[in-house]
Coordinates of C-alpha atoms and ligand atoms in Angstrom, one line a residue:
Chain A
X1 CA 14.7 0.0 29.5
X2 CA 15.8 3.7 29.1
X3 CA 14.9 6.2 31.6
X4 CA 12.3 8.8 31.1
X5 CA 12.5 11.4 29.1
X6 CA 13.2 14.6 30.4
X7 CA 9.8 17.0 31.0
X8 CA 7.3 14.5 29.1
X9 CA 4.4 13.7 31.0
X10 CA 2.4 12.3 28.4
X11 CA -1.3 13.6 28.0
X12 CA -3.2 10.5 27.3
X13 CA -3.2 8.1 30.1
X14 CA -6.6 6.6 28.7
X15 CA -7.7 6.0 32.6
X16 CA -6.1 2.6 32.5
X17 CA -9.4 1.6 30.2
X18 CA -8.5 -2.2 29.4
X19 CA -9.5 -2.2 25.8
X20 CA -6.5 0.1 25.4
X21 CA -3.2 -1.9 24.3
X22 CA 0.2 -0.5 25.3
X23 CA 1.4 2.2 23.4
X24 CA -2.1 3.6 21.8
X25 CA -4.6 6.1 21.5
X26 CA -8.7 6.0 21.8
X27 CA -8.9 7.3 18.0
X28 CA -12.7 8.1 19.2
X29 CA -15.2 8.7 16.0
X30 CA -12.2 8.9 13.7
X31 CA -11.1 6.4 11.3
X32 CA -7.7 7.6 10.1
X33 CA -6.9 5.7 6.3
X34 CA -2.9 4.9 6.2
X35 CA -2.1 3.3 2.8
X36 CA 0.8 3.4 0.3
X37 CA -1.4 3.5 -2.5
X38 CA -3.6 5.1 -4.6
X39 CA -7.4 4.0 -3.2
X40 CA -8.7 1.8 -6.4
X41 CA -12.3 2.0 -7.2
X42 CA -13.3 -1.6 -7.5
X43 CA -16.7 -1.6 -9.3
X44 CA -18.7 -4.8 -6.9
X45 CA -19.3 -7.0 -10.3
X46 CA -16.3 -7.0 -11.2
X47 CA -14.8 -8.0 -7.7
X48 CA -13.7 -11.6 -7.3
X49 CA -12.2 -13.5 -4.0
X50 CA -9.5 -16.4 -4.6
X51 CA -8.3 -19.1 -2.3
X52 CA -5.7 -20.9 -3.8
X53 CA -2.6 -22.6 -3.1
X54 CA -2.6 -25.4 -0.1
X55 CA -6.1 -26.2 -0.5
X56 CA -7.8 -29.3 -1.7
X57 CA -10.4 -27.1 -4.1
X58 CA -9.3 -23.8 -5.1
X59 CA -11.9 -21.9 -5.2
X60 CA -13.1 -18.8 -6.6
X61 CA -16.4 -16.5 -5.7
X62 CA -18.2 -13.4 -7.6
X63 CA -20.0 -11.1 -5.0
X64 CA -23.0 -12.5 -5.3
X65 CA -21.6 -16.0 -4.5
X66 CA -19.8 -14.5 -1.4
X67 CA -22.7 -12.6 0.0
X68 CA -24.8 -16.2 -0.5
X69 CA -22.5 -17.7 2.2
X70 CA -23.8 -17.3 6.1
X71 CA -23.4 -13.7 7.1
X72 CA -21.3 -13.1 9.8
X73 CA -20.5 -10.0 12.0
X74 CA -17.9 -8.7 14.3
X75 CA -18.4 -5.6 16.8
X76 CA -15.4 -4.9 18.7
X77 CA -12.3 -2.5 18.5
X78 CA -9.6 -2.4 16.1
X79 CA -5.9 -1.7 16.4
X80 CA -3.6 0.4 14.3
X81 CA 0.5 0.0 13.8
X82 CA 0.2 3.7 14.3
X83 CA -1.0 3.9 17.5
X84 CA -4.7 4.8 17.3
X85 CA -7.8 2.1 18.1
X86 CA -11.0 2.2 17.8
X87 CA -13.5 0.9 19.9
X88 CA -16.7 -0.8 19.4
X89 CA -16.7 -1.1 15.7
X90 CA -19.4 -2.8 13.8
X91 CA -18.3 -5.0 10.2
X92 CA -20.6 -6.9 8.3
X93 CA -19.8 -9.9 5.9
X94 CA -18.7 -13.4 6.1
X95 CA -16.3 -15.3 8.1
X96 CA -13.0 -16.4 6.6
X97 CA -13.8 -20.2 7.9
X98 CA -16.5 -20.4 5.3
X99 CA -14.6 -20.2 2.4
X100 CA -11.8 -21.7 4.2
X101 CA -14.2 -24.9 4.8
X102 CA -14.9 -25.1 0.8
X103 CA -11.9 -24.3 -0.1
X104 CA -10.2 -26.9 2.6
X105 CA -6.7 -26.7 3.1
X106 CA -4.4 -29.2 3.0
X107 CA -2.8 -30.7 6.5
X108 CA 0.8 -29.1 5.3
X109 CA -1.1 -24.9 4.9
X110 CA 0.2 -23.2 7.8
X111 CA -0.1 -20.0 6.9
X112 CA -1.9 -17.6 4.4
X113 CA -0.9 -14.7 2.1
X114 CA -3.6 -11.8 1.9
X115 CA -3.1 -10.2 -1.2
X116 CA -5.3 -7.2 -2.4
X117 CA -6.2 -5.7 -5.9
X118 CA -3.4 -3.3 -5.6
X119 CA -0.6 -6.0 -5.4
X120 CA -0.7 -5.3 -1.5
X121 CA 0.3 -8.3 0.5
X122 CA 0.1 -9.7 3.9
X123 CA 1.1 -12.8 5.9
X124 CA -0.5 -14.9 9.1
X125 CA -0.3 -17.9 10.1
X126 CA -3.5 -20.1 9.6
X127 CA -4.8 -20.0 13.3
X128 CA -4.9 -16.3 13.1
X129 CA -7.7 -16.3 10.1
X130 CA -9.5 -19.5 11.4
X131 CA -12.0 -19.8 14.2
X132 CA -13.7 -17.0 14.2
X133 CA -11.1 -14.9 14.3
X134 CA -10.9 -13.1 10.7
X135 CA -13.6 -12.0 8.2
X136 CA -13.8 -10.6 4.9
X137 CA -16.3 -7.3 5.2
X138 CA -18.3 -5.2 3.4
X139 CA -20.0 -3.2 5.6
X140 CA -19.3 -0.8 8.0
X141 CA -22.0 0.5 10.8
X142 CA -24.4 -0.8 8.5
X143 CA -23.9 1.1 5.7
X144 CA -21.4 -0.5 2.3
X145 CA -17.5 -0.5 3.4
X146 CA -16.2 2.8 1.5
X147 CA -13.2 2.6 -1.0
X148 CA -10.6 4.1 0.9
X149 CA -11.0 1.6 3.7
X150 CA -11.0 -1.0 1.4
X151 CA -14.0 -1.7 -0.4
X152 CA -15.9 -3.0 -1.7
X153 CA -14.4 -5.9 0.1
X154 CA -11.6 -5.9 3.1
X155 CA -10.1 -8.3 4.9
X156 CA -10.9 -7.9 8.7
X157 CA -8.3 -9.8 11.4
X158 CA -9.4 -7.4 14.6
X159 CA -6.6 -9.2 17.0
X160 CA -3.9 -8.2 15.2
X161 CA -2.9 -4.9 13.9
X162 CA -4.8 -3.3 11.5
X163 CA -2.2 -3.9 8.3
X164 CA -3.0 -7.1 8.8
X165 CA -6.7 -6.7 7.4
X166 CA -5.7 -6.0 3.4
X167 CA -7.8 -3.5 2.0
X168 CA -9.3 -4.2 -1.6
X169 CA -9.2 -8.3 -0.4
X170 CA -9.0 -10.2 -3.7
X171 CA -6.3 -13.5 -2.6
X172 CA -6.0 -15.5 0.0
X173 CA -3.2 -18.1 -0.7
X174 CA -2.7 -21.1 1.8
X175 CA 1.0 -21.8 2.2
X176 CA 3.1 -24.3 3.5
X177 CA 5.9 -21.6 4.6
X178 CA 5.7 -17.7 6.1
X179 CA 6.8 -15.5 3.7
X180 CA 6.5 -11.4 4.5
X181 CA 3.9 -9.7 2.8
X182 CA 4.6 -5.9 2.0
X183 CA 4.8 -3.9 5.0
X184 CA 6.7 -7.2 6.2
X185 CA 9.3 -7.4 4.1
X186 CA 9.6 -3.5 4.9
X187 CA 10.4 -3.9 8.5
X188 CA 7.0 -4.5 10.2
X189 CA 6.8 -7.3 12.1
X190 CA 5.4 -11.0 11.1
X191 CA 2.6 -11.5 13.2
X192 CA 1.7 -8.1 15.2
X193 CA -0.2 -8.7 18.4
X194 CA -1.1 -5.3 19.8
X195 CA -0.8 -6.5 23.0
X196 CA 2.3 -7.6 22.6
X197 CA 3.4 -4.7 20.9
X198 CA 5.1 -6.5 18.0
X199 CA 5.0 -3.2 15.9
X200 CA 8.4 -4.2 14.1
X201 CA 11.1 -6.8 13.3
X202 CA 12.4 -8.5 16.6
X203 CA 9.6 -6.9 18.9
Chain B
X1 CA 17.4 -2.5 -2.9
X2 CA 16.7 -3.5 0.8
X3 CA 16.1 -0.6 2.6
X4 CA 18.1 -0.3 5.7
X5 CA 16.5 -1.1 9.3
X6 CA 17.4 0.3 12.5
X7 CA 16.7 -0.7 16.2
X8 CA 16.2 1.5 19.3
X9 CA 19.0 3.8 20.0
X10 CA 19.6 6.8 21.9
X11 CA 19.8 9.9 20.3
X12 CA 21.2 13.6 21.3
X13 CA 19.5 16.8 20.2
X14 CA 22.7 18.1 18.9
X15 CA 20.9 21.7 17.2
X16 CA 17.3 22.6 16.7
X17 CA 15.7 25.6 14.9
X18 CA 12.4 27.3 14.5
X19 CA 12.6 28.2 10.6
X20 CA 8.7 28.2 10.4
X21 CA 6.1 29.4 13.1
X22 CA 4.4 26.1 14.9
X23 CA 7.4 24.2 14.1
X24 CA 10.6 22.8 15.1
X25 CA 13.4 21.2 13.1
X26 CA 15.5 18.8 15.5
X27 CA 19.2 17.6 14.3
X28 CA 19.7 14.7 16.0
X29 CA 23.0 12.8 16.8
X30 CA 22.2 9.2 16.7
X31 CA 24.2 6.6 18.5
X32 CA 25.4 3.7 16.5
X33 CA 23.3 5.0 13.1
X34 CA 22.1 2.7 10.3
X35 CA 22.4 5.1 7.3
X36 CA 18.9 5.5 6.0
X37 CA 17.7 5.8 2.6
X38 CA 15.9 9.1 1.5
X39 CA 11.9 8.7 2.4
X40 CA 12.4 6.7 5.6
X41 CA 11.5 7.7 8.8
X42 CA 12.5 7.2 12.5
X43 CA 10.3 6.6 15.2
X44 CA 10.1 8.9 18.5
X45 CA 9.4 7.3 21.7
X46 CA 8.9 9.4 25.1
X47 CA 8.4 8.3 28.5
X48 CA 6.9 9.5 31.6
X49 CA 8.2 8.9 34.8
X50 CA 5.9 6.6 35.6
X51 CA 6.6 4.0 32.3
X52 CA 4.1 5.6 30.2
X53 CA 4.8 5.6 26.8
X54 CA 4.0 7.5 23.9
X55 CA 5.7 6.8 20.3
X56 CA 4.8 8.7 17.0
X57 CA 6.8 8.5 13.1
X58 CA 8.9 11.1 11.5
X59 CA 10.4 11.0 8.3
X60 CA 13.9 12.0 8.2
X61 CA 15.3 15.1 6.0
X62 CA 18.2 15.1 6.2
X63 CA 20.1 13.4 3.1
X64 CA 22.2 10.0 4.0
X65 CA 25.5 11.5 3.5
X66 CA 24.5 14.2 6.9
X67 CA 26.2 13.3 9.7
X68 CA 23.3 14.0 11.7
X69 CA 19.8 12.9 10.8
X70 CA 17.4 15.5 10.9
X71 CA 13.6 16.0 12.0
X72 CA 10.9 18.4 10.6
X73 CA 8.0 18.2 13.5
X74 CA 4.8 20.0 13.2
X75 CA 2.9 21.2 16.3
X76 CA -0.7 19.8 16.5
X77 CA -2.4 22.0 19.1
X78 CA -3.3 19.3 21.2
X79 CA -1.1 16.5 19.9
X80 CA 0.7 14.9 22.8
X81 CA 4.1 14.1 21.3
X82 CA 4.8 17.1 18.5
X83 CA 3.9 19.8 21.8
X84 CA 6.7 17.7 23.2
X85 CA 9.0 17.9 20.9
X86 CA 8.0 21.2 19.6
X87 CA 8.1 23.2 22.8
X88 CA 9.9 21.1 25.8
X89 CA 12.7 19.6 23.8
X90 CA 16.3 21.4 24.5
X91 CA 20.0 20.5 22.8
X92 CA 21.9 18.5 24.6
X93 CA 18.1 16.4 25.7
X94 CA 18.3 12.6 24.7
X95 CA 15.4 11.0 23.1
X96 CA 14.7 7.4 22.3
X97 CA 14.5 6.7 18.8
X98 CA 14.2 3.9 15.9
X99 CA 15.0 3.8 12.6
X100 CA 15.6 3.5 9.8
X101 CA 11.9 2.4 8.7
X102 CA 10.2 1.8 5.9
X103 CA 11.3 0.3 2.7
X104 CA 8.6 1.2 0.0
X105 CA 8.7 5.3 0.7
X106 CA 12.1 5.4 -0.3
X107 CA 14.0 6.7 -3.7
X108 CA 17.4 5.1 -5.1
X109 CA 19.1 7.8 -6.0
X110 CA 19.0 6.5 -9.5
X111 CA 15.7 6.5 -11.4
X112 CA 13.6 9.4 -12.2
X113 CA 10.6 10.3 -10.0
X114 CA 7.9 12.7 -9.0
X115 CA 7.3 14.3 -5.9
X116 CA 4.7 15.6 -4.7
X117 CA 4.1 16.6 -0.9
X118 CA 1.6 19.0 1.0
X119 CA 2.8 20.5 4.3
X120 CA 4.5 18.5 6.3
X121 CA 4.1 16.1 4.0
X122 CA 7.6 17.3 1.8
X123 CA 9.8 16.5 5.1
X124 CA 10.6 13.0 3.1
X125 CA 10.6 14.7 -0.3
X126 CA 13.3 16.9 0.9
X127 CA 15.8 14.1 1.8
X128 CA 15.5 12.8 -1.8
X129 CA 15.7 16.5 -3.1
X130 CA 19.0 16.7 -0.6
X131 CA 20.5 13.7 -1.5
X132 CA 19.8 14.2 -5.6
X133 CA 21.9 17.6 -4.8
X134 CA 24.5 15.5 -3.2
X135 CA 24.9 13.0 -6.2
X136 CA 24.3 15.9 -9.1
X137 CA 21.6 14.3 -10.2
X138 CA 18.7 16.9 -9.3
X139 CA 17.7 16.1 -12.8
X140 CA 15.7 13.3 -12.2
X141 CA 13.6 15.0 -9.7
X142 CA 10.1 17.1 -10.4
X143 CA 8.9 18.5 -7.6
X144 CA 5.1 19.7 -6.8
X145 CA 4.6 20.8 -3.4
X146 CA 1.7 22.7 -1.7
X147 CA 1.2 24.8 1.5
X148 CA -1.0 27.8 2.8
X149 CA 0.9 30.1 2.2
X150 CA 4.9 30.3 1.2
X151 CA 5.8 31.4 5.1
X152 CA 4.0 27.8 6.0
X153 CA 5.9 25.8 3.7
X154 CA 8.6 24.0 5.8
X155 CA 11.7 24.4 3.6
X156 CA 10.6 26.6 1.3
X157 CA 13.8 28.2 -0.1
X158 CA 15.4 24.6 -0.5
X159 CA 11.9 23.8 -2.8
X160 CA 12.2 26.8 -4.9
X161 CA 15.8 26.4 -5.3
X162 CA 15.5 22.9 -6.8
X163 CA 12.7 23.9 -9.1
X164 CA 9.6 22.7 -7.3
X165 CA 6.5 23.8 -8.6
X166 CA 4.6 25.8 -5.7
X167 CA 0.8 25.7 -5.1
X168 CA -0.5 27.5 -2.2
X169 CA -4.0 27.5 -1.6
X170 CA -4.1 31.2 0.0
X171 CA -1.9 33.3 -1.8
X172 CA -0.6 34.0 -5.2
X173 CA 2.9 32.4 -6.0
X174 CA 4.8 34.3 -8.9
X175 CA 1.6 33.9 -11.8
X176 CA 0.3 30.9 -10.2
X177 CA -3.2 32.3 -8.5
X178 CA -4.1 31.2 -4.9
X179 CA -5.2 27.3 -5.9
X180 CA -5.0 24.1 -4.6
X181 CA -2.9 21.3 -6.4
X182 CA -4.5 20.7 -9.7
X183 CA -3.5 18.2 -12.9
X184 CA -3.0 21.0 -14.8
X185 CA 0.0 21.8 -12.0
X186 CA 1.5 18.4 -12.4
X187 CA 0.8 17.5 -16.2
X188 CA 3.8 19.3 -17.0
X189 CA 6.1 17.7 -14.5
X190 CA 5.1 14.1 -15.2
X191 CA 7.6 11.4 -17.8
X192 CA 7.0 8.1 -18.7
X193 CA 9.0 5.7 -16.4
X194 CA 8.8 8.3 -12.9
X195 CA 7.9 6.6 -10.0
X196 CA 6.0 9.0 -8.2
X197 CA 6.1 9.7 -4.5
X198 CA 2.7 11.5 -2.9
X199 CA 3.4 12.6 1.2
X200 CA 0.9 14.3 3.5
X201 CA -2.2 14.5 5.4
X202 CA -4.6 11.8 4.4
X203 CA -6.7 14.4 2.7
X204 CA -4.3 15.7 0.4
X205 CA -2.1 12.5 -0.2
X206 CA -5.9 10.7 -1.2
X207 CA -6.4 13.8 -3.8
X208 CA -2.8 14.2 -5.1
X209 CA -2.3 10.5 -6.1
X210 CA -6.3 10.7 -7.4
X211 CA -4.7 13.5 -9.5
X212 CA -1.4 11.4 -11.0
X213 CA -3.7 8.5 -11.4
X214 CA -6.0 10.5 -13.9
X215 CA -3.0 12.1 -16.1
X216 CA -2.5 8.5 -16.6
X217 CA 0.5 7.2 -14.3
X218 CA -0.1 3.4 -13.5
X219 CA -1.2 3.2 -10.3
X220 CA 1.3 0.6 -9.5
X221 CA 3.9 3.4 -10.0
X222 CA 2.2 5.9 -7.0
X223 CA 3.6 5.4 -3.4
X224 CA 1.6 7.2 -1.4
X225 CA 3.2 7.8 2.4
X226 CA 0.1 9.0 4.8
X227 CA 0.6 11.2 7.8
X228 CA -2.2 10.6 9.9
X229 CA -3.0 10.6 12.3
X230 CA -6.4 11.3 11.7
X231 CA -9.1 12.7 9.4
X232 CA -9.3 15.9 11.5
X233 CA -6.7 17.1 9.8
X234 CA -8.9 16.7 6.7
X235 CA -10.2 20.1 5.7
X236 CA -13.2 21.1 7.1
X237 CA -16.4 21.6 4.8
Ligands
FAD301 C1 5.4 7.4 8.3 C2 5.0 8.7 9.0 C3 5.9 9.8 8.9 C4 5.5 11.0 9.5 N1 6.4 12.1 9.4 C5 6.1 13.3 9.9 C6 7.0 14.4 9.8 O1 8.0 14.3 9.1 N2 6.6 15.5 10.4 C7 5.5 15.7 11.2 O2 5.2 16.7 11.7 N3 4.6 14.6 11.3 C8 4.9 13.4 10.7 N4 4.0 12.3 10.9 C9 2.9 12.5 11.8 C10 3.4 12.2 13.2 O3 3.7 10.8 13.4 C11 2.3 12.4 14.3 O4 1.1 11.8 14.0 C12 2.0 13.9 14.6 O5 3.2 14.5 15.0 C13 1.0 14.1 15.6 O6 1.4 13.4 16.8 P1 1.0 14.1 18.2 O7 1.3 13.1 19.3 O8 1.5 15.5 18.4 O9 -0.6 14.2 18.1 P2 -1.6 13.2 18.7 O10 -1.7 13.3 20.1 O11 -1.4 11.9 18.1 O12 -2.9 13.9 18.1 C14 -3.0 14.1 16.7 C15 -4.3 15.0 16.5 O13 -5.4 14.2 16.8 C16 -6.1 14.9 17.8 N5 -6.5 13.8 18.8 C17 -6.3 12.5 18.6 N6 -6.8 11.9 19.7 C18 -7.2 12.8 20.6 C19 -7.8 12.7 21.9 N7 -8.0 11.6 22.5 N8 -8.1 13.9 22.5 C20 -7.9 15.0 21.9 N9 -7.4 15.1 20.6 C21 -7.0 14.0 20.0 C22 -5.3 16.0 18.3 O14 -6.1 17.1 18.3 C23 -4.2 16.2 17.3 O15 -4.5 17.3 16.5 C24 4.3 11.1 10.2 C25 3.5 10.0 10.3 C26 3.8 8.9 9.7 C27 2.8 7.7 9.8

C-alpha cells in the first residue's frame, strides 16, 4: 500500500454508512447511464429473451410470455464500476430462476453469458444469477424501465457491479466454461464484487 | 488488436499547465509504463491519511510515442478528485495511477474514423488526432467537436489545426452560427467504412451518436465513451 497522497483529504467520507462499498460514492437521486453504445430503441413486441446453450430445453419467450411468469421485485442499492451507488432502488420483473427452472440447465452449465441486443456481452458464473440473486426488469420505481438504462428489458445482478446487469437483455447462454464478455475481455474484471473491489483484471 | 493493460504504478507530475480557465493539464512521468493505445484512459487514485480512498478515470492525450502520458482534468465545483488535481496538485507530487484501460474506446492507427467529442469529452479524441499526426496519416480522421465557446474548448488550436469541424453552442465560429452539434454538422464528415468514436457528458455523447445513427452509420460501428459521472451534468431545462 502506497502512502497518502500529499494535501488530499478526500470530501466524501459517507459517515461510515454500511451500504457504502469501498471506494464509492452515494450517487443520491441520480442515475448516471455509462454505455459504449448507441441506446437502441427496442419496440416491446418485437423484444424476445433466449436461454440457450447448457440447458435441457432452450427456450425462447415474447413479452407477453415473460410478463406471464411470477413477478418478482428487488428493492435495494446498486453498484457502479465507476464508483457511484445507489441506494434503495426499486425494479420490477421476473426472477432469472424462472426461466432458468424451464429452461433447466444441464449439471455441466457453470456459468452464463448475458448478451444484449447491441452485441453487448457479459459473464457470471451460475450461482451469481441463481437463487434469487438476479432478475430481468422492466420497471423502474414503478413506472416502464427507460431505453437508455436498458429497456425495455435489462438484466438486473444488484451484488455485483452494475456492468454486470446487460442493458437491452436478449441472451442468456448457459456455458460449461468462463469466457469474458465485453468490458471483460477489455480489462474489467470476471466476477466484480463491489465489496471486494474487483473493479479490474487481478483485483 | 489487444489493447494494452496496465497495473498500479506510481507516477510523477513532471509539468502541468492551465491552457483553459477551470482546468489543468497534468504531464505525468509514469513508472514502469505500458504504452497505451490512443482512446484509453488511466485511472487516478488519492488517499487520505487516514486510508481513505477516492479513484476517478481520465483518458490520456497524449499520443503513445510521448514519453510522458498526459492528463486533461476538468474542475467540477464540488467534485472531490478533479478540485484535487485541479488546484492542490504541484510538479514533482506523486500520484497513484492505473492504466492503460479500456480496449473498445481505442483507434488503430490504421482505419478511417469519426470523432466526435463535446468538452471534455475530446481529451481521448486528441490522442488519436496526436498520434494520426505522428504516423502522417491525419487523413483518416474527421473531426466534430463542440464546446461553449472556443476559449472553453480544451485544445482548441490543436482541433482547428487538424481540421475539426467546431460547434459552439454560444458563439459564432467563422460562418457557423452559435448551434449545438447538428447532422447537418457531421453529414459532411461521415464515409462508408468509419468507425465512429462519440466522447462526453452523458448528455451529449446520448445525442451525438443519436445523431450518426440517423445519417445512417450502423450502430454497431458507434463507440460511445461516457464521462459521467452523473446526469447533473446534463443541461438543465
Ligand atoms: C472512461 C472515463 C474517462 C474520463 N476522462 C476524463 C477526462 O479526460 N477529463 C475529465 O475531466 N474527466 C474525465 N472523466 C470524468 C472523471 O472520471 C470524473 O468523473 C470527474 O473528474 C469528476 O470527478 P470528481 O471527483 O471531481 O467529482 P465527483 O466528486 O465525482 O462529483 C461529480 C459531480 O457530481 C456531483 N456530486 C456527486 N455526488 C455528490 C455528493 N454526494 N455531494 C455533492 N455533489 C455530488 C458534484 O457536484 C460534481 O459536480 C472520465 C470518466 C470516464 C468514465
Amino acid at each position: 500500500m502506497p502512502g497518502p497522497t500529499r494535501g488530499f483529504l478526500g470530501r466524501r467520507r459517507a459517515a461510515g454508512d454500511p451500504r457504502l462499498p469501498p471506494g464509492q460514492y452515494d450517487a443520491g437521486s441520480d442515475w448516471p447511464v455509462l454505455t459504449a453504445e448507441p441506446t437502441p430503441r427496442i419496440a416491446p413486441e418485437t423484444w424476445t429473451i433466449t436461454v440457450d446453450g447448457e440447458v435441457e430445453t432452450p427456450t425462447t419467450w415474447t413479452w407477453d410470455e415473460a410478463h406471464a411468469l411470477p413477478s418478482s421485485e428487488y428493492r435495494g442499492d446498486i453498484h457502479c464500476v465507476t464508483t457511484w451507488s445507489k441506494f434503495d432502488t426499486r425494479f420490477g420483473g421476473i426472477s432469472v430462476d424462472s426461466l432458468l427452472e424451464l429452461a433447466r440447465p444441464t449439471a455441466e452449465g457453470r456459468f452464463v453469458m448475458a448478451t444484449s441486443k447491441t452485441g453487448y456481452t457479459t459473464n457470471l458464473p451460475i450461482e451469481d444469477v441463481t437463487g434469487g440473486k438476479a432478475w430481468l426488469v422492466w420497471e423502474f420505481d414503478g413506472k416502464p424501465l427507460t431505453a437508455e438504462h436498458g429497456g425495455p428489458v435489462r438484466m438486473l445482478v444488484p451484488h455485483l457491479y452494475f456492468w454486470k446487469s446487460a442493458k437491452w437483455i436478449s441472451r442468456i447462454t448457459v456455458l460449461k466454461r468462463d469466457q469474458p464478455g465485453f468490458w471483460e475481455q477489455n480489462g474489467y474484471h470476471d466476477r466484480g464484487d463491489p465489496w471486494k473491489q474487483q473493479r479490474y483484471q487481478g483485483d | 488488436m489487444t489493447a494494452p493493460a496496465g497495473g498500479w504504478r506510481t507516477a510523477t507530475v513532471a509539468g502541468l499547465r492551465r491552457p483553459i480557465a477551470r482546468s489543468v493539464e497534468l504531464r505525468l512521468d509514469v513508472h514502469d509504463r505500458v504504452d497505451h493505445l490512443p482512446g484509453q484512459h488511466y485511472v487516478v487514485r488519492l488517499t487520505a491519511e487516514d486510508g481513505y480512498t477516492a479513484q476517478r478515470s481520465y483518458s490520456v492525450a497524449s499520443a503513445p510515442g510521448d514519453p510522458l502520458v498526459e492528463l486533461f482534468v476538468e474542475r467540477l465545483d464540488d467534485g472531490e478528485v478533479s478540485t484535487y488535481l485541479a488546484d492542490v496538485v504541484e510538479p514533482g507530487d506523486e500520484l497513484e495511477v492505473r492504466g492503460p484501460i479500456g480496449g473498445w474506446f481505442v483507434w488503430d492507427g490504421a482505419t478511417p474514423a469519426l470523432l466526435v467529442g463535446g468538452g471534455s469529452g475530446v481529451v481521448p479524441l486528441v490522442a488519436m488526432v496526436r498520434h494520426a499526426r505522428a504516423l502522417g496519416r491525419l487523413d483518416l480522421l474527421r473531426v466534430a467537436v463542440s464546446a461553449r465557446t472556443l476559449a472553453e474548448l480544451p485544445y482548441a488550436d490543436e482541433l482547428v489545426e487538424a481540421g475539426a469541424l467546431i460547434a459552439l453552442t454560444r458563439e459564432a465560429h467563422g460562418i457557423r452560427p452559435a448551434a449545438r452539434l447538428t447532422d447537418m454538422d457531421l453529414l459532411p464528415l461521415w464515409e462508408p467504412g468509419q468507425t465512429a468514436y462519440v466522447c462526453g457528458s452523458a448528455g451529449f455523447a446520448e445525442s451525438a451518436s443519436q445523431l450518426l445513427v440517423g445519417l445512417g452509420l450502423p450502430p454497431a460501428s458507434v463507440r460511445v465513451e461516457r464521462f459521467g459521472p452523473s446526469a447533473l451534468e446534463l443541461p438543465k431545462r
